[in-house]
Amino acid sequence: MRLGLIGFGNVGKDFARLLVGSNSIHCVVAIIASRGGVMGNGVGNCMDRDEIMNYVNKGIYNGTGGINIDDLISANIDVAVVSIPPNYGSGEPNLGIYRKLLSNGISIITADKTGLALDFSGLLKLANDNDAQIRYRATVMAGTPAIDLVRGLRGRSVRDIKAVLNATTNFVLTKIEGGSSSRDAIDLAVKEKLAEPDPRIDLDGWDAGAKLVILANELGFKSTLRDVKLTGFNVNEDDVRSH
Amino acid sequence: MRLGLIGFGNVGKDFARLLVGSNSIHCVVAIIASRGGVMGNGVGNCMDRDEIMNYVNKGIYNGTGGINIDDLISANIDVAVVSIPPNYGSGEPNLGIYRKLLSNGISIITADKTGLALDFSGLLKLANDNDAQIRYRATVMAGTPAIDLVRGLRGRSVRDIKAVLNATTNFVLTKIEGGSSSRDAIDLAVKEKLAEPDPRIDLDGWDAGAKLVILANELGFKSTLRDVKLTGFNVNEDDVRSH
């Protein structure tokens, strides 16, 4: 299959490395991120191992201009692998990217929750209408099969879900418990790239809320992030330690 | 879809009740069990609610002879719903039934583990070769999404699985812990239809072994029940209580 990578941060680069390392039969023909992108061999050919690793090591911004999402679609890709930062405010450019890809019959594998958190039903319908698929098991608890588990409960009455869905919050609470200040713990989470560059996405509940919405929709409960009451991270350090 | 029910004990009857109660769009055209069976309206028509409930309440053996698996296949069913007792010794008649159904392009939903425990790869290949499907989520831990969970781990390195897979053993140990004798606990398990009519299937490890084989195959570890070392249920009652 012809793949296009959208987003080329830690996750996108790790994916590219895995693909190179696994001698995948799939080929990467384009990589784009927020400030432009590249086509295989400049024209949308399959990238070879060296070309991919060059982009992984030196980045995709080489000063020769770049490509955008329309170019990527023109490159005739089968699947877009999406790992762009979330934007739970306006939802853009994420939502627009998903809709454009699916409308063009391009299937999506995404680690970004924005689209599904804001328009789960709409994107699934769009995929279905265009004979495309959208896969998103990486959006909730990464490698842990949380979505598989919930999917297996479809059709049953699930009354509530109790879950630690946000790793940053969990990490920060653990550090505070161990004697750290909130501030130091949060800084460390950002530094170790556990938290989003803007940690408020984690600490104000956006990330956990988006995950909950995806799980709820999996269970047939149509909802969006706008239906979720978020409670931010605001703890008394002494309370955490004496708990 | 046109359904044929194979096996009409507790599970088969409960399934028929659910189907009637849910106003399913699917229709039952035949029901068979070990000693014969019936066709809808005698000829393989869709059974109506009253006809199904009559069989649920009065059984399918009415002294007018009966049908066999070949008749069921001739009735042009799309899916066979199988809930027959296991036979982990010879594997028959279970294995033969599965193979005949799949060879005729009939898809299977089964609660019986025999076929998969003894020939998982073979049955899946046969299904694939004949454009049929075999679904078996009820075989391991019934309504608990155990198979979904394990399926979500495919492709990763699973080193071991620790699980309480057999409800009877769990029940019996709990009763012993509460002061019951092994004998009484086992009798109660059979009486409450938790255990198989022959409780050795549960207590000698056949049931748990068969489930483990299904989980292992889900993870890509090709194996059959013949590869599993079974350890039977043989406990000192005092040990259980002092544990």
Short mmCIF file of C-alpha atoms in Angstrom, two decimals, chain B residues 11-238:
data_model
loop_
_atom_site.label_atom_id
_atom_site.label_comp_id
_atom_site.label_asym_id
_atom_site.label_seq_id
_atom_site.Cartn_x
_atom_site.Cartn_y
_atom_site.Cartn_z
CA VAL B 11 -27.49 -22.56 25.59
CA GLY B 12 -29.37 -23.36 22.38
CA LYS B 13 -32.73 -22.75 24.02
CA ASP B 14 -31.58 -19.51 25.62
CA PHE B 15 -30.35 -18.34 22.23
CA ALA B 16 -33.72 -19.19 20.66
CA ARG B 17 -35.52 -17.25 23.40
CA LEU B 18 -33.27 -14.24 22.87
CA LEU B 19 -33.89 -14.37 19.14
CA VAL B 20 -37.65 -14.48 19.64
CA GLY B 21 -37.52 -11.73 22.25
CA SER B 22 -35.39 -9.40 20.17
CA ASN B 23 -37.63 -9.42 17.10
CA SER B 24 -34.58 -10.46 15.13
CA ILE B 25 -34.64 -10.04 11.39
CA HIS B 26 -32.85 -13.38 11.14
CA CYS B 27 -34.86 -16.53 10.78
CA VAL B 28 -34.43 -20.02 12.17
CA VAL B 29 -35.09 -22.66 9.54
CA ALA B 30 -33.87 -25.77 11.33
CA ILE B 31 -32.91 -27.03 14.77
CA ILE B 32 -31.01 -30.23 15.35
CA ALA B 33 -29.48 -31.93 18.34
CA SER B 34 -27.94 -35.32 19.04
CA ARG B 35 -31.09 -37.36 18.50
CA GLY B 36 -32.63 -35.66 15.50
CA GLY B 37 -34.15 -32.34 14.63
CA VAL B 38 -36.85 -30.30 12.97
CA MET B 39 -37.29 -28.07 9.95
CA GLY B 40 -39.41 -24.92 9.97
CA ASN B 41 -42.94 -25.88 9.06
CA GLY B 42 -41.52 -29.31 8.30
CA VAL B 43 -39.80 -28.12 5.12
CA GLY B 44 -37.23 -25.49 6.11
CA ASN B 45 -39.38 -22.37 6.13
CA CYS B 46 -38.63 -19.57 8.56
CA MET B 47 -40.02 -20.61 11.92
CA ASP B 48 -42.40 -18.15 13.48
CA ARG B 49 -42.35 -17.16 17.11
CA ASP B 50 -44.89 -19.77 18.19
CA GLU B 51 -43.11 -22.60 16.42
CA ILE B 52 -39.78 -21.70 18.04
CA MET B 53 -41.27 -21.32 21.52
CA ASN B 54 -43.06 -24.63 21.11
CA TYR B 55 -39.70 -26.32 20.54
CA VAL B 56 -38.14 -24.43 23.43
CA ASN B 57 -40.91 -25.56 25.77
CA LYS B 58 -41.59 -29.06 24.50
CA GLY B 59 -38.31 -30.03 22.89
CA ILE B 60 -37.59 -30.98 19.29
CA TYR B 61 -38.03 -34.73 19.57
CA ASN B 62 -41.61 -35.39 18.61
CA GLY B 63 -41.48 -38.98 17.49
CA THR B 64 -41.93 -38.18 13.82
CA GLY B 65 -38.34 -39.02 12.92
CA GLY B 66 -35.99 -36.15 12.36
CA ILE B 67 -33.33 -34.52 10.30
CA ASN B 68 -29.57 -34.71 10.35
CA ILE B 69 -26.71 -32.38 9.52
CA ASP B 70 -27.03 -33.03 5.78
CA ASP B 71 -30.68 -32.00 5.84
CA LEU B 72 -29.69 -28.86 7.69
CA ILE B 73 -27.16 -28.04 5.00
CA SER B 74 -29.74 -28.72 2.28
CA ALA B 75 -32.04 -26.23 4.01
CA ASN B 76 -29.75 -23.58 2.59
CA ILE B 77 -28.75 -21.91 5.84
CA ASP B 78 -26.29 -19.01 5.95
CA VAL B 79 -25.11 -19.46 9.51
CA ALA B 80 -25.05 -22.38 11.94
CA VAL B 81 -25.28 -21.50 15.62
CA VAL B 82 -23.52 -24.33 17.43
CA SER B 83 -23.93 -25.18 21.11
CA ILE B 84 -23.20 -28.89 21.38
CA PRO B 85 -21.36 -30.65 24.24
CA PRO B 86 -17.58 -30.85 23.89
CA ASN B 87 -15.71 -34.02 23.12
CA TYR B 88 -12.02 -33.46 23.62
CA GLY B 89 -11.26 -37.17 23.26
CA SER B 90 -12.04 -38.15 19.69
CA GLY B 91 -13.25 -34.67 18.80
CA GLU B 92 -16.31 -36.18 17.13
CA PRO B 93 -18.98 -35.60 16.06
CA ASN B 94 -18.02 -31.96 16.62
CA LEU B 95 -15.03 -31.70 14.28
CA GLY B 96 -16.88 -33.47 11.49
CA ILE B 97 -19.82 -31.09 11.84
CA TYR B 98 -17.60 -28.00 11.67
CA ARG B 99 -15.72 -29.28 8.66
CA LYS B 100 -18.86 -30.22 6.78
CA LEU B 101 -20.50 -26.85 7.45
CA LEU B 102 -17.47 -24.81 6.41
CA SER B 103 -16.82 -26.97 3.34
CA ASN B 104 -20.34 -26.06 2.26
CA GLY B 105 -19.66 -22.36 2.75
CA ILE B 106 -21.85 -22.11 5.84
CA SER B 107 -20.59 -19.70 8.48
CA ILE B 108 -20.47 -20.74 12.11
CA ILE B 109 -21.07 -19.07 15.44
CA THR B 110 -20.07 -21.50 18.14
CA ALA B 111 -20.02 -21.75 21.90
CA ASP B 112 -18.39 -25.19 21.73
CA LYS B 113 -14.60 -25.23 21.94
CA THR B 114 -13.94 -28.74 20.62
CA GLY B 115 -13.22 -27.87 17.00
CA LEU B 116 -11.01 -24.88 17.71
CA ALA B 117 -9.16 -26.60 20.54
CA LEU B 118 -8.25 -29.52 18.29
CA ASP B 119 -7.83 -27.87 14.91
CA PHE B 120 -7.87 -24.08 15.15
CA SER B 121 -5.68 -23.47 12.09
CA GLY B 122 -7.44 -26.07 9.99
CA LEU B 123 -10.91 -24.71 10.65
CA LEU B 124 -9.87 -21.11 10.02
CA LYS B 125 -8.25 -22.11 6.76
CA LEU B 126 -11.29 -24.12 5.73
CA ALA B 127 -13.50 -21.12 6.50
CA ASN B 128 -11.27 -18.85 4.49
CA ASP B 129 -11.07 -21.25 1.55
CA ASN B 130 -14.86 -21.41 1.41
CA ASP B 131 -15.68 -17.74 1.96
CA ALA B 132 -17.24 -18.61 5.28
CA GLN B 133 -16.58 -17.24 8.73
CA ILE B 134 -16.23 -18.86 12.11
CA ARG B 135 -16.95 -16.73 15.18
CA TYR B 136 -16.31 -17.97 18.67
CA ARG B 137 -16.21 -15.19 21.23
CA ALA B 138 -18.49 -17.21 23.51
CA THR B 139 -15.94 -19.99 23.83
CA VAL B 140 -13.67 -18.23 26.33
CA MET B 141 -15.15 -16.63 29.45
CA ALA B 142 -18.58 -16.25 27.83
CA GLY B 143 -19.68 -12.62 27.97
CA THR B 144 -16.38 -11.28 29.27
CA PRO B 145 -14.43 -9.83 26.35
CA ALA B 146 -11.40 -12.05 26.89
CA ILE B 147 -10.91 -12.88 23.22
CA ASP B 148 -11.25 -9.22 22.25
CA LEU B 149 -8.59 -8.30 24.78
CA VAL B 150 -6.16 -10.93 23.56
CA ARG B 151 -6.89 -10.11 19.93
CA GLY B 152 -5.86 -6.54 20.73
CA LEU B 153 -2.44 -7.82 21.78
CA ARG B 154 -1.72 -9.54 18.48
CA GLY B 155 1.69 -8.75 17.14
CA ARG B 156 3.14 -8.07 20.56
CA SER B 157 5.25 -10.41 22.66
CA VAL B 158 3.02 -12.06 25.21
CA ARG B 159 5.16 -14.11 27.56
CA ASP B 160 2.53 -15.77 29.67
CA ILE B 161 -1.17 -15.73 30.46
CA LYS B 162 -2.42 -16.11 34.00
CA ALA B 163 -6.14 -16.68 34.14
CA VAL B 164 -8.96 -18.36 35.99
CA LEU B 165 -10.53 -19.85 32.89
CA ASN B 166 -12.75 -22.50 34.39
CA ALA B 167 -15.75 -21.32 36.36
CA THR B 168 -16.45 -24.72 37.91
CA THR B 169 -13.00 -25.02 39.45
CA ASN B 170 -13.29 -21.49 40.77
CA PHE B 171 -16.73 -22.23 42.21
CA VAL B 172 -15.63 -25.49 43.81
CA LEU B 173 -12.56 -23.93 45.41
CA THR B 174 -14.68 -21.10 46.78
CA LYS B 175 -17.16 -23.56 48.27
CA ILE B 176 -14.37 -25.64 49.84
CA GLU B 177 -12.90 -22.48 51.31
CA GLY B 178 -16.31 -21.83 52.86
CA GLY B 179 -16.30 -25.24 54.56
CA SER B 180 -17.88 -27.52 51.97
CA SER B 181 -16.36 -30.87 51.01
CA SER B 182 -14.98 -31.32 47.48
CA ARG B 183 -17.67 -33.87 46.73
CA ASP B 184 -20.54 -31.63 47.83
CA ALA B 185 -19.09 -28.64 46.03
CA ILE B 186 -18.75 -30.58 42.77
CA ASP B 187 -22.26 -32.01 43.07
CA LEU B 188 -23.63 -28.52 43.60
CA ALA B 189 -21.75 -27.21 40.55
CA VAL B 190 -23.30 -29.94 38.39
CA LYS B 191 -26.75 -29.40 39.89
CA GLU B 192 -26.59 -25.67 39.18
CA LYS B 193 -25.53 -26.45 35.60
CA LEU B 194 -22.31 -24.55 36.06
CA ALA B 195 -20.26 -27.69 35.46
CA GLU B 196 -20.56 -29.90 32.41
CA PRO B 197 -22.79 -32.95 33.03
CA ASP B 198 -19.50 -34.85 33.18
CA PRO B 199 -17.59 -32.61 35.61
CA ARG B 200 -14.26 -34.23 34.75
CA ILE B 201 -14.19 -32.02 31.64
CA ASP B 202 -13.89 -29.10 34.02
CA LEU B 203 -11.97 -30.67 36.88
CA ASP B 204 -9.34 -32.48 34.84
CA GLY B 205 -8.43 -29.30 32.99
CA TRP B 206 -9.89 -30.04 29.55
CA ASP B 207 -12.07 -26.95 29.56
CA ALA B 208 -9.35 -24.56 30.74
CA GLY B 209 -6.85 -26.16 28.37
CA ALA B 210 -9.18 -25.73 25.40
CA LYS B 211 -9.68 -22.06 26.29
CA LEU B 212 -5.95 -21.52 26.61
CA VAL B 213 -5.41 -23.04 23.17
CA ILE B 214 -7.95 -20.65 21.65
CA LEU B 215 -6.29 -17.65 23.31
CA ALA B 216 -2.84 -18.84 22.22
CA ASN B 217 -3.96 -19.25 18.62
CA GLU B 218 -5.50 -15.77 18.72
CA LEU B 219 -2.04 -14.52 19.59
CA GLY B 220 -0.57 -16.36 16.62
CA PHE B 221 0.84 -19.30 18.60
CA LYS B 222 -0.32 -22.27 16.57
CA SER B 223 -1.19 -25.05 18.95
CA THR B 224 -3.81 -27.64 19.79
CA LEU B 225 -5.10 -29.18 22.98
CA ARG B 226 -2.70 -32.07 22.38
CA ASP B 227 0.19 -29.67 23.07
CA VAL B 228 -1.12 -28.72 26.51
CA LYS B 229 -0.02 -30.38 29.72
CA LEU B 230 -3.14 -30.63 31.84
CA THR B 231 -3.09 -30.83 35.62
CA GLY B 232 -6.31 -32.05 37.16
CA PHE B 233 -8.16 -30.75 40.17
CA ASN B 234 -6.80 -32.58 43.16
CA VAL B 235 -6.67 -30.46 46.26
CA ASN B 236 -6.33 -30.97 49.94
CA GLU B 237 -9.39 -29.34 51.46
CA ASP B 238 -7.50 -28.11 54.52
#
